[in-house]
Amino acid sequence: MNRRTRLTDALIRRLKPDRREYTVRDTVVPSLGVRVHPSGGRAYVHFVDGRKVSLGPAMLMAVEDARTESRVRLSNGVTEKRSVPLFRDFVAGPWRDSWVHRCKPTTISLRDRLVQGRLLPAFGDLRLDRITPMMIHRWFDDCSRTAPGTANLSLQTLRHILNHAIACGHVPSNPARRIKLNPGKKITRFLSREELERLHRVLDRHERSASMRASQRPQIDIIRLLLLTGCRKGEIVRLRRDEVAGTCLRLHDSKTGPRTVFLNGEAQAIIERRMTGGTEFLFPSPKGGNRPIHDNLPIWYRLRKEAGLDDVRLHDLRHTYASHAVMQGTPLPVVARLLGHSQTTTTLRYAHTGDRETEAAAERIGGVISGLLGKPATDFRRSRWPSEALNSPL
């Protein structure tokens, strides 16, 4: 079914899906139409020589932009000649080939999922030089309504693709460069000394319990090692026997590549206890086979509830390790090395301090400055900076 009318953005939004696909032709630019799928999706199409060529999803392109694109295709005859590649062809070829050989499997898998699930449905049929900032704005806003975090990752991937398109000479600038990411949720949770004591009491109680199943003990050992080493969960769950080297772990691979993890006495005792088995992994799967235990660790949810720590994630144990290292006066570069960070700026996101420590630091600093000003510390805390003190040399 083909109909003709003057297309508008509002009219396109009101088009109802039918049991069969149908197309509404534009009366302003006769070569333009909008195709409505039974699923409810809408896409602009350009008519040439009795064929329909997709211009992209209607939700990402204003009708005036679609008219301009259709006119350009007619005047330049670019329907068949495509010196600039389609987005889907560029992504599958030059872009992917430029990075896939130097990335970890997890990174490759994540980018492939984002491209297939988020980017190709929106931009796959478009030439690289036909992707506009308005299209990206509309797509990003639509994605952000349901999954703001995934939308951010998808936008960063799109920027990476378009930057490579610039390097290849296909586009002059990146239309995604000025679009702001969704604000992320700032998570600064770490365990205080009192909370650590509660968690350890719960761990001890479960270890001594006669009802504890054999499959639960490895999970408790993993949780203790996460606290004692600051390692990432995957680094401990998938720890191999040949990575244990006395007082340290020499991880063959981590998020930032091979690294060394130094063990304190309690962590060494746990590792030594796990070395008695004959499997490749220190924490093998209870279902058998040469594979590690599943990283879900279901016992954690029971432990944190009993300890009154319902809002604490397993990854917060890594935050806890870093924060207490900083509060003990460990220099930031050393903390970065302990955590396996390649940059100290990343460590800053992990190294939180509590209100008590901050208050104590303020008192110490205030006392020092008061002494330099020749003013008692008690007076310093009760009053603002005196103007004469500000003007006097220290």
mmCIF file with all atom_site columns, C-alpha atoms in Angstrom, residues 187-188 230 232 235 255-256 259 315 318-323 326 331-352:
data_model
loop_
_atom_site.group_PDB
_atom_site.id
_atom_site.type_symbol
_atom_site.label_atom_id
_atom_site.label_alt_id
_atom_site.label_comp_id
_atom_site.label_asym_id
_atom_site.label_entity_id
_atom_site.label_seq_id
_atom_site.pdbx_PDB_ins_code
_atom_site.Cartn_x
_atom_site.Cartn_y
_atom_site.Cartn_z
_atom_site.occupancy
_atom_site.B_iso_or_equiv
_atom_site.pdbx_formal_charge
_atom_site.auth_seq_id
_atom_site.auth_comp_id
_atom_site.auth_asym_id
_atom_site.auth_atom_id
_atom_site.pdbx_PDB_model_num
ATOM 1  C CA . ILE A 1 187 ? 29.588 5.315   44.023 1.00 0.00 ? 187 ILE A CA 1
ATOM 2  C CA . THR A 1 188 ? 31.905 6.048   46.937 1.00 0.00 ? 188 THR A CA 1
ATOM 3  C CA . GLY A 1 230 ? 42.266 -5.482  46.704 1.00 0.00 ? 230 GLY A CA 1
ATOM 4  C CA . ARG A 1 232 ? 39.387 -7.648  41.055 1.00 0.00 ? 232 ARG A CA 1
ATOM 5  C CA . GLU A 1 235 ? 41.538 -12.143 39.185 1.00 0.00 ? 235 GLU A CA 1
ATOM 6  C CA . LYS A 1 255 ? 42.568 -5.797  33.063 1.00 0.00 ? 255 LYS A CA 1
ATOM 7  C CA . THR A 1 256 ? 45.830 -3.879  32.586 1.00 0.00 ? 256 THR A CA 1
ATOM 8  C CA . ARG A 1 259 ? 50.943 -7.846  37.155 1.00 0.00 ? 259 ARG A CA 1
ATOM 9  C CA . HIS A 1 315 ? 33.598 -4.602  44.045 1.00 0.00 ? 315 HIS A CA 1
ATOM 10 C CA . ARG A 1 318 ? 38.386 -3.292  46.360 1.00 0.00 ? 318 ARG A CA 1
ATOM 11 C CA . HIS A 1 319 ? 37.361 0.298   47.195 1.00 0.00 ? 319 HIS A CA 1
ATOM 12 C CA . THR A 1 320 ? 37.743 -0.599  50.876 1.00 0.00 ? 320 THR A CA 1
ATOM 13 C CA . TYR A 1 321 ? 41.278 -1.912  50.389 1.00 0.00 ? 321 TYR A CA 1
ATOM 14 C CA . ALA A 1 322 ? 42.329 1.244   48.534 1.00 0.00 ? 322 ALA A CA 1
ATOM 15 C CA . SER A 1 323 ? 40.647 3.639   50.956 1.00 0.00 ? 323 SER A CA 1
ATOM 16 C CA . VAL A 1 326 ? 45.288 5.841   51.740 1.00 0.00 ? 326 VAL A CA 1
ATOM 17 C CA . PRO A 1 331 ? 51.408 7.145   48.834 1.00 0.00 ? 331 PRO A CA 1
ATOM 18 C CA . LEU A 1 332 ? 49.015 7.178   45.899 1.00 0.00 ? 332 LEU A CA 1
ATOM 19 C CA . PRO A 1 333 ? 51.545 5.718   43.382 1.00 0.00 ? 333 PRO A CA 1
ATOM 20 C CA . VAL A 1 334 ? 52.050 2.757   45.736 1.00 0.00 ? 334 VAL A CA 1
ATOM 21 C CA . VAL A 1 335 ? 48.286 2.243   46.064 1.00 0.00 ? 335 VAL A CA 1
ATOM 22 C CA . ALA A 1 336 ? 48.035 2.360   42.271 1.00 0.00 ? 336 ALA A CA 1
ATOM 23 C CA . ARG A 1 337 ? 50.631 -0.401  42.011 1.00 0.00 ? 337 ARG A CA 1
ATOM 24 C CA . LEU A 1 338 ? 48.837 -2.483  44.661 1.00 0.00 ? 338 LEU A CA 1
ATOM 25 C CA . LEU A 1 339 ? 45.603 -2.235  42.701 1.00 0.00 ? 339 LEU A CA 1
ATOM 26 C CA . GLY A 1 340 ? 47.191 -2.832  39.320 1.00 0.00 ? 340 GLY A CA 1
ATOM 27 C CA . HIS A 1 341 ? 46.269 0.576   37.895 1.00 0.00 ? 341 HIS A CA 1
ATOM 28 C CA . SER A 1 342 ? 48.299 1.926   35.004 1.00 0.00 ? 342 SER A CA 1
ATOM 29 C CA . GLN A 1 343 ? 47.387 5.526   35.961 1.00 0.00 ? 343 GLN A CA 1
ATOM 30 C CA . THR A 1 344 ? 47.047 7.121   39.395 1.00 0.00 ? 344 THR A CA 1
ATOM 31 C CA . THR A 1 345 ? 44.027 9.102   38.157 1.00 0.00 ? 345 THR A CA 1
ATOM 32 C CA . THR A 1 346 ? 42.117 5.815   38.160 1.00 0.00 ? 346 THR A CA 1
ATOM 33 C CA . THR A 1 347 ? 43.231 5.141   41.731 1.00 0.00 ? 347 THR A CA 1
ATOM 34 C CA . LEU A 1 348 ? 41.727 8.446   42.866 1.00 0.00 ? 348 LEU A CA 1
ATOM 35 C CA . ARG A 1 349 ? 38.257 7.062   42.121 1.00 0.00 ? 349 ARG A CA 1
ATOM 36 C CA . TYR A 1 350 ? 38.889 4.178   44.522 1.00 0.00 ? 350 TYR A CA 1
ATOM 37 C CA . ALA A 1 351 ? 40.675 6.012   47.311 1.00 0.00 ? 351 ALA A CA 1
ATOM 38 C CA . HIS A 1 352 ? 37.869 7.382   49.463 1.00 0.00 ? 352 HIS A CA 1
#
